[in-house]
mmCIF file with all atom_site columns, C-alpha atoms in Angstrom:
data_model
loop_
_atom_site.group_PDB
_atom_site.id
_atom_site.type_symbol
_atom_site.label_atom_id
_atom_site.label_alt_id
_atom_site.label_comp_id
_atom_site.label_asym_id
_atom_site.label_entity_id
_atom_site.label_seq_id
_atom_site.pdbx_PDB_ins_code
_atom_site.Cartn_x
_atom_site.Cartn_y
_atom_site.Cartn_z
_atom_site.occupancy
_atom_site.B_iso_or_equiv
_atom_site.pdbx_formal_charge
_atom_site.auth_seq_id
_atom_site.auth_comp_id
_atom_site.auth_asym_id
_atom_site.auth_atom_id
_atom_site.pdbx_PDB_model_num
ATOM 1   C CA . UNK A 1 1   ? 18.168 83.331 11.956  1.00 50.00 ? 1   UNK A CA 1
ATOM 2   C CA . UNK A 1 2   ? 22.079 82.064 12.496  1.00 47.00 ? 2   UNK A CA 1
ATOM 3   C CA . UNK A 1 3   ? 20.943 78.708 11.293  1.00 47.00 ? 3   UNK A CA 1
ATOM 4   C CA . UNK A 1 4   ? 19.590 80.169 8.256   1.00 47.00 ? 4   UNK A CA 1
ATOM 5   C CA . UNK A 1 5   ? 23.100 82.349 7.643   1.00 40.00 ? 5   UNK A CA 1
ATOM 6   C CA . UNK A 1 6   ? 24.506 79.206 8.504   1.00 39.00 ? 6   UNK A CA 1
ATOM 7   C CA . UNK A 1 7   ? 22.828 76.623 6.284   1.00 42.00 ? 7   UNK A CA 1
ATOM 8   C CA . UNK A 1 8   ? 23.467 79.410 3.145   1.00 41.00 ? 8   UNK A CA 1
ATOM 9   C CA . UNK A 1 9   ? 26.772 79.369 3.676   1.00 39.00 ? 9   UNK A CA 1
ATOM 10  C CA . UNK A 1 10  ? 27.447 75.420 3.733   1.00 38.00 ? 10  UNK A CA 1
ATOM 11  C CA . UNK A 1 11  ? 25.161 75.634 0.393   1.00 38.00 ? 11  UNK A CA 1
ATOM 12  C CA . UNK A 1 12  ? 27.313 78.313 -1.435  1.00 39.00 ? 12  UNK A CA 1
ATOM 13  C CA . UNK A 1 13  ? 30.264 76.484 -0.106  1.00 37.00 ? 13  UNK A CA 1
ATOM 14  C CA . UNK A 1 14  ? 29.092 72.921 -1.326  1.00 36.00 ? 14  UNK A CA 1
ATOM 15  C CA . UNK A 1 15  ? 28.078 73.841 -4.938  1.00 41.00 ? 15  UNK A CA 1
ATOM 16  C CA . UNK A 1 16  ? 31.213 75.818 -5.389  1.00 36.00 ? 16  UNK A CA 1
ATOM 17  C CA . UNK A 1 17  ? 33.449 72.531 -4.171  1.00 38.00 ? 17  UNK A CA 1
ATOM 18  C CA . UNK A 1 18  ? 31.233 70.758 -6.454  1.00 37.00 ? 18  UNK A CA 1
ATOM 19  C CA . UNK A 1 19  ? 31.689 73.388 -9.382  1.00 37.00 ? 19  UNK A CA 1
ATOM 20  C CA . UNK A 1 20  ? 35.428 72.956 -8.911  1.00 37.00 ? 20  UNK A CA 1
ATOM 21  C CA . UNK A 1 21  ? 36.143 76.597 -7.269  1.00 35.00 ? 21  UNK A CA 1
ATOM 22  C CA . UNK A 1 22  ? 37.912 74.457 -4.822  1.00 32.00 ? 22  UNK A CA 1
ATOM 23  C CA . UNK A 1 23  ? 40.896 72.498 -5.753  1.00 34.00 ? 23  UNK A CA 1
ATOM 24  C CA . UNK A 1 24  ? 42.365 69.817 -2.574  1.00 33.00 ? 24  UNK A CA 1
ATOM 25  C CA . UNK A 1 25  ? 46.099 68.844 -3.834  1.00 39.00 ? 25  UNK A CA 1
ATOM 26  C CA . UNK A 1 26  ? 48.529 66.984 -2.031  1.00 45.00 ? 26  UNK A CA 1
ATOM 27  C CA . UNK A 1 27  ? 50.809 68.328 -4.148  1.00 50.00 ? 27  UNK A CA 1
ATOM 28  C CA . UNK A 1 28  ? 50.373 72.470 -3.049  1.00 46.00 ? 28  UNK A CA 1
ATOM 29  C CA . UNK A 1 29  ? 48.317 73.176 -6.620  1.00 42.00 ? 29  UNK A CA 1
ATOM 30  C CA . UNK A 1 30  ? 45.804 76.307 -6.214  1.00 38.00 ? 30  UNK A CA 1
ATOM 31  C CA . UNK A 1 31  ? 43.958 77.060 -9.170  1.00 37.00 ? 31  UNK A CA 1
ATOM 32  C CA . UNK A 1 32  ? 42.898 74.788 -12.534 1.00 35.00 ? 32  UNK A CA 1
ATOM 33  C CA . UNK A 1 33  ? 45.462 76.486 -14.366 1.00 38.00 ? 33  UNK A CA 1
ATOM 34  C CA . UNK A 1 34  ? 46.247 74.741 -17.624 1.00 40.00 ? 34  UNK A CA 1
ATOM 35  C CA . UNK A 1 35  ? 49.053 74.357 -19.970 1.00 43.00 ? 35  UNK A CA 1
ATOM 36  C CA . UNK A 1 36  ? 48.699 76.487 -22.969 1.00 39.00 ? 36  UNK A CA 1
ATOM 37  C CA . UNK A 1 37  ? 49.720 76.177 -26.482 1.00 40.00 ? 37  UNK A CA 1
ATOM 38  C CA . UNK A 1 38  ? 53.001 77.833 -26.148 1.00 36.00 ? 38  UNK A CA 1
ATOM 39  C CA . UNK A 1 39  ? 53.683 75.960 -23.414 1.00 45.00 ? 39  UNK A CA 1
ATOM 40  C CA . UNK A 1 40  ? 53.545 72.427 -24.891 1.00 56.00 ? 40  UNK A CA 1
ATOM 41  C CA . UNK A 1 41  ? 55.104 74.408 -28.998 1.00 58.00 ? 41  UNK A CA 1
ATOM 42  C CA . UNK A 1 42  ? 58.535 74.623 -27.082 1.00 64.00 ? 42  UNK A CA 1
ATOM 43  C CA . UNK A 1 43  ? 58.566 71.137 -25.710 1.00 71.00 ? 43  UNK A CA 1
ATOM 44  C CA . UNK A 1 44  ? 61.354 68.595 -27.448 1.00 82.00 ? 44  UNK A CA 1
ATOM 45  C CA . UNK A 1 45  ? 60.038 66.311 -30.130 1.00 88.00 ? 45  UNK A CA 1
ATOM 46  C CA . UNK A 1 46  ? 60.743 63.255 -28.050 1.00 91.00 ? 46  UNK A CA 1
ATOM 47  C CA . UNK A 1 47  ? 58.071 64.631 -24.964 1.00 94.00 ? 47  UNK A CA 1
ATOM 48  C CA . UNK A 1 48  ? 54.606 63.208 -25.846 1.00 95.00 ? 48  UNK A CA 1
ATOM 49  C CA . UNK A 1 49  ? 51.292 64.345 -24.263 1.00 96.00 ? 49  UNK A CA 1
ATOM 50  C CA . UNK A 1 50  ? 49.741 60.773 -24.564 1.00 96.00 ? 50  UNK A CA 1
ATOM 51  C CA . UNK A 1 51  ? 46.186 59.523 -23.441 1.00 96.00 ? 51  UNK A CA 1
ATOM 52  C CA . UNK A 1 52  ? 44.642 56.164 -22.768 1.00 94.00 ? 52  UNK A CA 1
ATOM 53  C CA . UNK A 1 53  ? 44.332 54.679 -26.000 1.00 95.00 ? 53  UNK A CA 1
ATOM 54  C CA . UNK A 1 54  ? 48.141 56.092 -27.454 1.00 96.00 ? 54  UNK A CA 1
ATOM 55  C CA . UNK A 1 55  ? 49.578 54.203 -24.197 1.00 95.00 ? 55  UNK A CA 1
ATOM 56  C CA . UNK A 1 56  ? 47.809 50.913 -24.871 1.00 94.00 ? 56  UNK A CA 1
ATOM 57  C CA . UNK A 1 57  ? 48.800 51.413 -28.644 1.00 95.00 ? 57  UNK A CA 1
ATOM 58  C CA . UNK A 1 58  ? 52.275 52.737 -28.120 1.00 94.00 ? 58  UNK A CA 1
ATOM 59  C CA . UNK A 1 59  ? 54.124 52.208 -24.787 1.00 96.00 ? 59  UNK A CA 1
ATOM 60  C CA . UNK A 1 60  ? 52.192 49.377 -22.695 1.00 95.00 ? 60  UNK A CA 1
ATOM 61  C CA . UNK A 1 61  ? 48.511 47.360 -23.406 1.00 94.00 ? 61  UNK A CA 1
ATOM 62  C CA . UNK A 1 62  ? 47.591 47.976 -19.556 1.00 91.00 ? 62  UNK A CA 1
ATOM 63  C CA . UNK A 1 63  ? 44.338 46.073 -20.718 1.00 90.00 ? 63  UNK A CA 1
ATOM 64  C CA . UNK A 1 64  ? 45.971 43.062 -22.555 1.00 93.00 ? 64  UNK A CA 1
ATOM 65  C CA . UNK A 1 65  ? 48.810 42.356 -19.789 1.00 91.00 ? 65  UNK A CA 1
ATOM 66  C CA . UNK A 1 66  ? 46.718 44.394 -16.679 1.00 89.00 ? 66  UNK A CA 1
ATOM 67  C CA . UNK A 1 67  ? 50.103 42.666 -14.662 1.00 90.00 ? 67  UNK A CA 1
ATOM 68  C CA . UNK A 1 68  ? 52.427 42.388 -16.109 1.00 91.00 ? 68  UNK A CA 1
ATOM 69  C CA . UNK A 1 69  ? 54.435 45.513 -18.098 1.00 92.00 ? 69  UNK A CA 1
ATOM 70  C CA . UNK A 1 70  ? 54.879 45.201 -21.339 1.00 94.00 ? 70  UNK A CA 1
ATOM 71  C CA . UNK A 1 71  ? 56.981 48.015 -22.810 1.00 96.00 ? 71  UNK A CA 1
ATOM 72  C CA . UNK A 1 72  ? 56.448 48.520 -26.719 1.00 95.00 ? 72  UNK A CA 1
ATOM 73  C CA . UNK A 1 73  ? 59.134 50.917 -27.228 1.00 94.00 ? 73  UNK A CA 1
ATOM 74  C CA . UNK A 1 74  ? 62.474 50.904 -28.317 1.00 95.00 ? 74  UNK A CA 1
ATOM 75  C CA . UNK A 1 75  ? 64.259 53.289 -26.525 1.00 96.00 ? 75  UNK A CA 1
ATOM 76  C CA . UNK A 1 76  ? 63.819 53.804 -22.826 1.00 97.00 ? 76  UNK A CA 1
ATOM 77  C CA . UNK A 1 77  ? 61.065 55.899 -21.587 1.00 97.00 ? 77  UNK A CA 1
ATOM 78  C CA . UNK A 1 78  ? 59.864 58.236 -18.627 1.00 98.00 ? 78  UNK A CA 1
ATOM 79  C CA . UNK A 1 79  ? 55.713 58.428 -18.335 1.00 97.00 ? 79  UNK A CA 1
ATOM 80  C CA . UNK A 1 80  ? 55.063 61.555 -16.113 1.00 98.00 ? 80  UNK A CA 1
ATOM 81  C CA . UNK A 1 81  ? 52.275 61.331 -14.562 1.00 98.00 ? 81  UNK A CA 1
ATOM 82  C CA . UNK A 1 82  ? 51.162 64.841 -13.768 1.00 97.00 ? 82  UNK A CA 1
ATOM 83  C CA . UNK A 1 83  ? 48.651 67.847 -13.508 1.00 97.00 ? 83  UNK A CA 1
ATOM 84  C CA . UNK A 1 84  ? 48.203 71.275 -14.634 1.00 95.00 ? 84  UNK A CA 1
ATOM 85  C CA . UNK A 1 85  ? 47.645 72.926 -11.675 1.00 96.00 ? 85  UNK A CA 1
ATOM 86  C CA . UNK A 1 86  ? 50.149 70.850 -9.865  1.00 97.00 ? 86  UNK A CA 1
ATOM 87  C CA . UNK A 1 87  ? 52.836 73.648 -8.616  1.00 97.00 ? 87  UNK A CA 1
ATOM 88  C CA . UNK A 1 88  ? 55.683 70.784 -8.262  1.00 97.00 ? 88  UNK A CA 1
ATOM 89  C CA . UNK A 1 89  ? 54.675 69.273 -11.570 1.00 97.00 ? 89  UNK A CA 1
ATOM 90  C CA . UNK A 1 90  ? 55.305 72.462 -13.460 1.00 96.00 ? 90  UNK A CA 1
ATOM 91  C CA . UNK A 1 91  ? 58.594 72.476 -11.802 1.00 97.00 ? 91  UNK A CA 1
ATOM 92  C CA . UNK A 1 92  ? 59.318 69.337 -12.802 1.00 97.00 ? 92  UNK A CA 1
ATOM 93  C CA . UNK A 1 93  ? 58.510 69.533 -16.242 1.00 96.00 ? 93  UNK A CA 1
ATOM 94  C CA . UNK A 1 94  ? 61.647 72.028 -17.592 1.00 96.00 ? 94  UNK A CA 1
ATOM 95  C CA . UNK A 1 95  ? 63.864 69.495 -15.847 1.00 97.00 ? 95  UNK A CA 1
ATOM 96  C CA . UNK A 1 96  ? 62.671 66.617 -18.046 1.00 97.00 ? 96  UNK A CA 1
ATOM 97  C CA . UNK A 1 97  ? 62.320 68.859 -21.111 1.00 95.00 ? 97  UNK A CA 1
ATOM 98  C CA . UNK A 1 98  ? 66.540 69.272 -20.336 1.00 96.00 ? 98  UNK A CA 1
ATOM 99  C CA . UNK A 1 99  ? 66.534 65.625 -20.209 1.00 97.00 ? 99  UNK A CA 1
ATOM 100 C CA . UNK A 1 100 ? 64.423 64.917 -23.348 1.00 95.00 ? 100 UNK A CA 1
ATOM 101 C CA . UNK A 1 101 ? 67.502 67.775 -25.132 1.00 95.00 ? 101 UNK A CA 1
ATOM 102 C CA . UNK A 1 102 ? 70.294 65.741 -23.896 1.00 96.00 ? 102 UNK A CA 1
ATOM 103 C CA . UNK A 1 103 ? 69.453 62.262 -24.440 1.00 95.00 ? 103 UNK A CA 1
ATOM 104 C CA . UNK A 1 104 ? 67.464 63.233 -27.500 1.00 92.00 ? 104 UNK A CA 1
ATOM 105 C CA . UNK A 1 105 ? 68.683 59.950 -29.475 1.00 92.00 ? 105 UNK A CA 1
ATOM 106 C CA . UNK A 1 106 ? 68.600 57.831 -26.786 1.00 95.00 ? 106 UNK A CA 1
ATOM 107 C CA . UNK A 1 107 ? 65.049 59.104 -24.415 1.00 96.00 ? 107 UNK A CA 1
ATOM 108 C CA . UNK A 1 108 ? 61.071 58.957 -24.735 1.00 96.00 ? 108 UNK A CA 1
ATOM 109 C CA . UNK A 1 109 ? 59.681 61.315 -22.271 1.00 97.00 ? 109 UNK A CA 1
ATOM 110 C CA . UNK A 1 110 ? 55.488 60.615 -22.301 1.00 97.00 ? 110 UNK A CA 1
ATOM 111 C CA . UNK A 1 111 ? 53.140 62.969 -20.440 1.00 97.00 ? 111 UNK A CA 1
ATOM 112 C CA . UNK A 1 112 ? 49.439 61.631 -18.793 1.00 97.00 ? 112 UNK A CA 1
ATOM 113 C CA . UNK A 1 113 ? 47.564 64.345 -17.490 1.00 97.00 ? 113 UNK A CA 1
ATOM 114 C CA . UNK A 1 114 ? 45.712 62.778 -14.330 1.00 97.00 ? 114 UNK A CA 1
ATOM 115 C CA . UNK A 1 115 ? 42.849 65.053 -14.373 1.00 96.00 ? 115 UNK A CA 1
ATOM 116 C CA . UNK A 1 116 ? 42.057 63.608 -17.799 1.00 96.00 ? 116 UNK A CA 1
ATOM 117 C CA . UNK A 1 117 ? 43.334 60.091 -17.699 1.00 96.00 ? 117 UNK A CA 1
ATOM 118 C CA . UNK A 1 118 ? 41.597 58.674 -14.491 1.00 94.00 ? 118 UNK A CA 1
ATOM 119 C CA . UNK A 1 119 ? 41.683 54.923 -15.594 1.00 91.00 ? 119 UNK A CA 1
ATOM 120 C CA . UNK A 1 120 ? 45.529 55.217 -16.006 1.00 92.00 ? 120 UNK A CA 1
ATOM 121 C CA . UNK A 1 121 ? 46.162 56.815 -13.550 1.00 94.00 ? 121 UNK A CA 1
ATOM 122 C CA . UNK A 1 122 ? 43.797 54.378 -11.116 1.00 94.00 ? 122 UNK A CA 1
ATOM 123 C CA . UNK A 1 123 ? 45.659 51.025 -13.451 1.00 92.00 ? 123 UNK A CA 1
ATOM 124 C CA . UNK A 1 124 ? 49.258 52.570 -12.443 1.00 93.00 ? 124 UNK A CA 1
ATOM 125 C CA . UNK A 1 125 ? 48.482 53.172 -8.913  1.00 93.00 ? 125 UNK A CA 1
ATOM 126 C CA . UNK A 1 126 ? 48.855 57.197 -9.201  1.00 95.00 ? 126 UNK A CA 1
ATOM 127 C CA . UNK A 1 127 ? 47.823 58.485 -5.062  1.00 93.00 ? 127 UNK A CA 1
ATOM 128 C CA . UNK A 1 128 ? 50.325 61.631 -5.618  1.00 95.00 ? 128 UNK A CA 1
ATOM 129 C CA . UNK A 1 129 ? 52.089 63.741 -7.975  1.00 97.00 ? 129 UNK A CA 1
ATOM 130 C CA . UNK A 1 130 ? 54.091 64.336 -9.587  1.00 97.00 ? 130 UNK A CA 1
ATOM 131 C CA . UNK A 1 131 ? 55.021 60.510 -10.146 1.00 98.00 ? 131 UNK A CA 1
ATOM 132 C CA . UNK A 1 132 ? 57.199 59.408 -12.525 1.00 98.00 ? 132 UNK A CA 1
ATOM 133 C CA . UNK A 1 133 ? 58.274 55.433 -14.153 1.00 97.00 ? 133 UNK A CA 1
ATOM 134 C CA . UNK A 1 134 ? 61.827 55.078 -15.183 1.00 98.00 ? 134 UNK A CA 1
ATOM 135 C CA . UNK A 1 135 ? 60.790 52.659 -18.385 1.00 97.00 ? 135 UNK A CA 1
ATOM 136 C CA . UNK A 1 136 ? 63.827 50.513 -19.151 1.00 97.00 ? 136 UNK A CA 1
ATOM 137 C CA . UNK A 1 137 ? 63.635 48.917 -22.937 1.00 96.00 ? 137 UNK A CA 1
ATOM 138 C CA . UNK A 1 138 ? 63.364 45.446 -21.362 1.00 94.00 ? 138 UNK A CA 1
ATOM 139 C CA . UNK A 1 139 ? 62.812 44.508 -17.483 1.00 92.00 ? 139 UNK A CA 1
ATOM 140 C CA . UNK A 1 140 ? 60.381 46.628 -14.522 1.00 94.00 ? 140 UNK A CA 1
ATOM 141 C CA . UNK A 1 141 ? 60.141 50.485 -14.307 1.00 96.00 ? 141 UNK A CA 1
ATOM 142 C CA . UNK A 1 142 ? 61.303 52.441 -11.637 1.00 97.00 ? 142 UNK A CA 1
ATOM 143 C CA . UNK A 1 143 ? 58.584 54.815 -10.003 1.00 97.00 ? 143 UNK A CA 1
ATOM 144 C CA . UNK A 1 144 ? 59.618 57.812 -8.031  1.00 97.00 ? 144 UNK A CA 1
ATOM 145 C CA . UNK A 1 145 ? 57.379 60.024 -6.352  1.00 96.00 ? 145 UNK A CA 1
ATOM 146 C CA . UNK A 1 146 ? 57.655 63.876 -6.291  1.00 97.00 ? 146 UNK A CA 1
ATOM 147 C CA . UNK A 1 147 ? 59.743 67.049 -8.185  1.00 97.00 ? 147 UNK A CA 1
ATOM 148 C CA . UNK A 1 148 ? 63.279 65.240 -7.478  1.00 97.00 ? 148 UNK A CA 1
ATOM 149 C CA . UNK A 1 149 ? 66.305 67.313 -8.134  1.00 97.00 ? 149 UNK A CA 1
ATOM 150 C CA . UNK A 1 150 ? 68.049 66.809 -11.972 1.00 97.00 ? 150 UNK A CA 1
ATOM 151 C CA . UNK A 1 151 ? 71.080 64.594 -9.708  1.00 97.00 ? 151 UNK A CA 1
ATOM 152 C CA . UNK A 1 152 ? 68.427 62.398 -8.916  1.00 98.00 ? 152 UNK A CA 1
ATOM 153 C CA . UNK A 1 153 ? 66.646 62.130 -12.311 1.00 98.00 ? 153 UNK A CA 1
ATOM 154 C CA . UNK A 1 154 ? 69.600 61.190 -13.798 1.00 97.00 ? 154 UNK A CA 1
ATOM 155 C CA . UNK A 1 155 ? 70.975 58.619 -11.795 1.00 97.00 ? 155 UNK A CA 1
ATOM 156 C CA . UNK A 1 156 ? 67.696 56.602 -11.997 1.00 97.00 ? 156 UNK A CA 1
ATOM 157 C CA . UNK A 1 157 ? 67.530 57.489 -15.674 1.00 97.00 ? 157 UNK A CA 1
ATOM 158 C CA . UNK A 1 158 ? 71.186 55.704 -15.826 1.00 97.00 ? 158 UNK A CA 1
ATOM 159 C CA . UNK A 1 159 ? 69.618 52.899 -14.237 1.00 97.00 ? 159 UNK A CA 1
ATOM 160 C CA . UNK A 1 160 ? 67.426 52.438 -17.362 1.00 96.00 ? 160 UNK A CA 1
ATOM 161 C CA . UNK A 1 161 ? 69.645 53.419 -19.937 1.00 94.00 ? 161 UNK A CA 1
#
């Protein structure tokens, strides 16, 4: 009878990890919460929510040059690579909207939701987040891992400036 009790309870348990009722994070997330509407109306006009095919059109061909990076843009860039239900991603992101404000002129800011973007996220190497690449106009990116403090943000953004 306990093995029966028993073997229900690994079942329920398995089809609801399977479902998604349970979400592992390294980075402390609990639920699939995702970000609304409003959310992403009040974001700066230089922060853009980009997938695969916008990267390889607009910021780097990971296909064409799988090795070397290849930045496309103009003006230096930050990809955050991030989550929804990633608590230290949605701490991070008001600090990079303040960046995007003050270095309006001189800043991209693109977003790549993990969860949706697999392959870039697999191409760029992505095992935690939040995780972010300091894209200078010419030369290699800077990656830092985690929801650094705004000191640190900037002084790596200088870097790339």
């Amino acid at each position: 009878m306990k093995a029966k009790f028993t073997n229900k309870i690994l079942v329920f348990a398995l089809g609801l990890f399977l479902s998604g009722g349970i979400v592992l994070a390294s980075c402390g997330g609990r639920s699939s919460k995702s970000v609304d509407a409003k959310e992403k109306e009040g974001t700066p006009t230089n922060v853009h929510y980009i997938d695969g095919k916008q990267m390889q059109e607009q910021v780097y061909d990971f296909k064409a040059n799988p090795k070397t990076f290849v930045y496309k843009g103009n003006k230096p860039a930050i990809i955050d690579f991030y989550a929804d239900w990633c608590g230290p991603c949605r701490q991070l992101s008001p600090k990079l909207n303040e960046l995007a404000k003050k270095y309006a002129d001189k800043l991209v800011i693109y977003k790549v939701d993990v969860d949706k973007e697999g392959e870039l996220a697999r191409h760029f190497g992505v095992s935690s987040i939040p995780m972010l690449l300091f894209v200078p106009v010419k030369g290699t990116p800077i990656q830092t891992m985690g929801n650094l403090p705004m000191s640190d943000l900037e002084a790596t953004l200088a870097k790339v400036l």
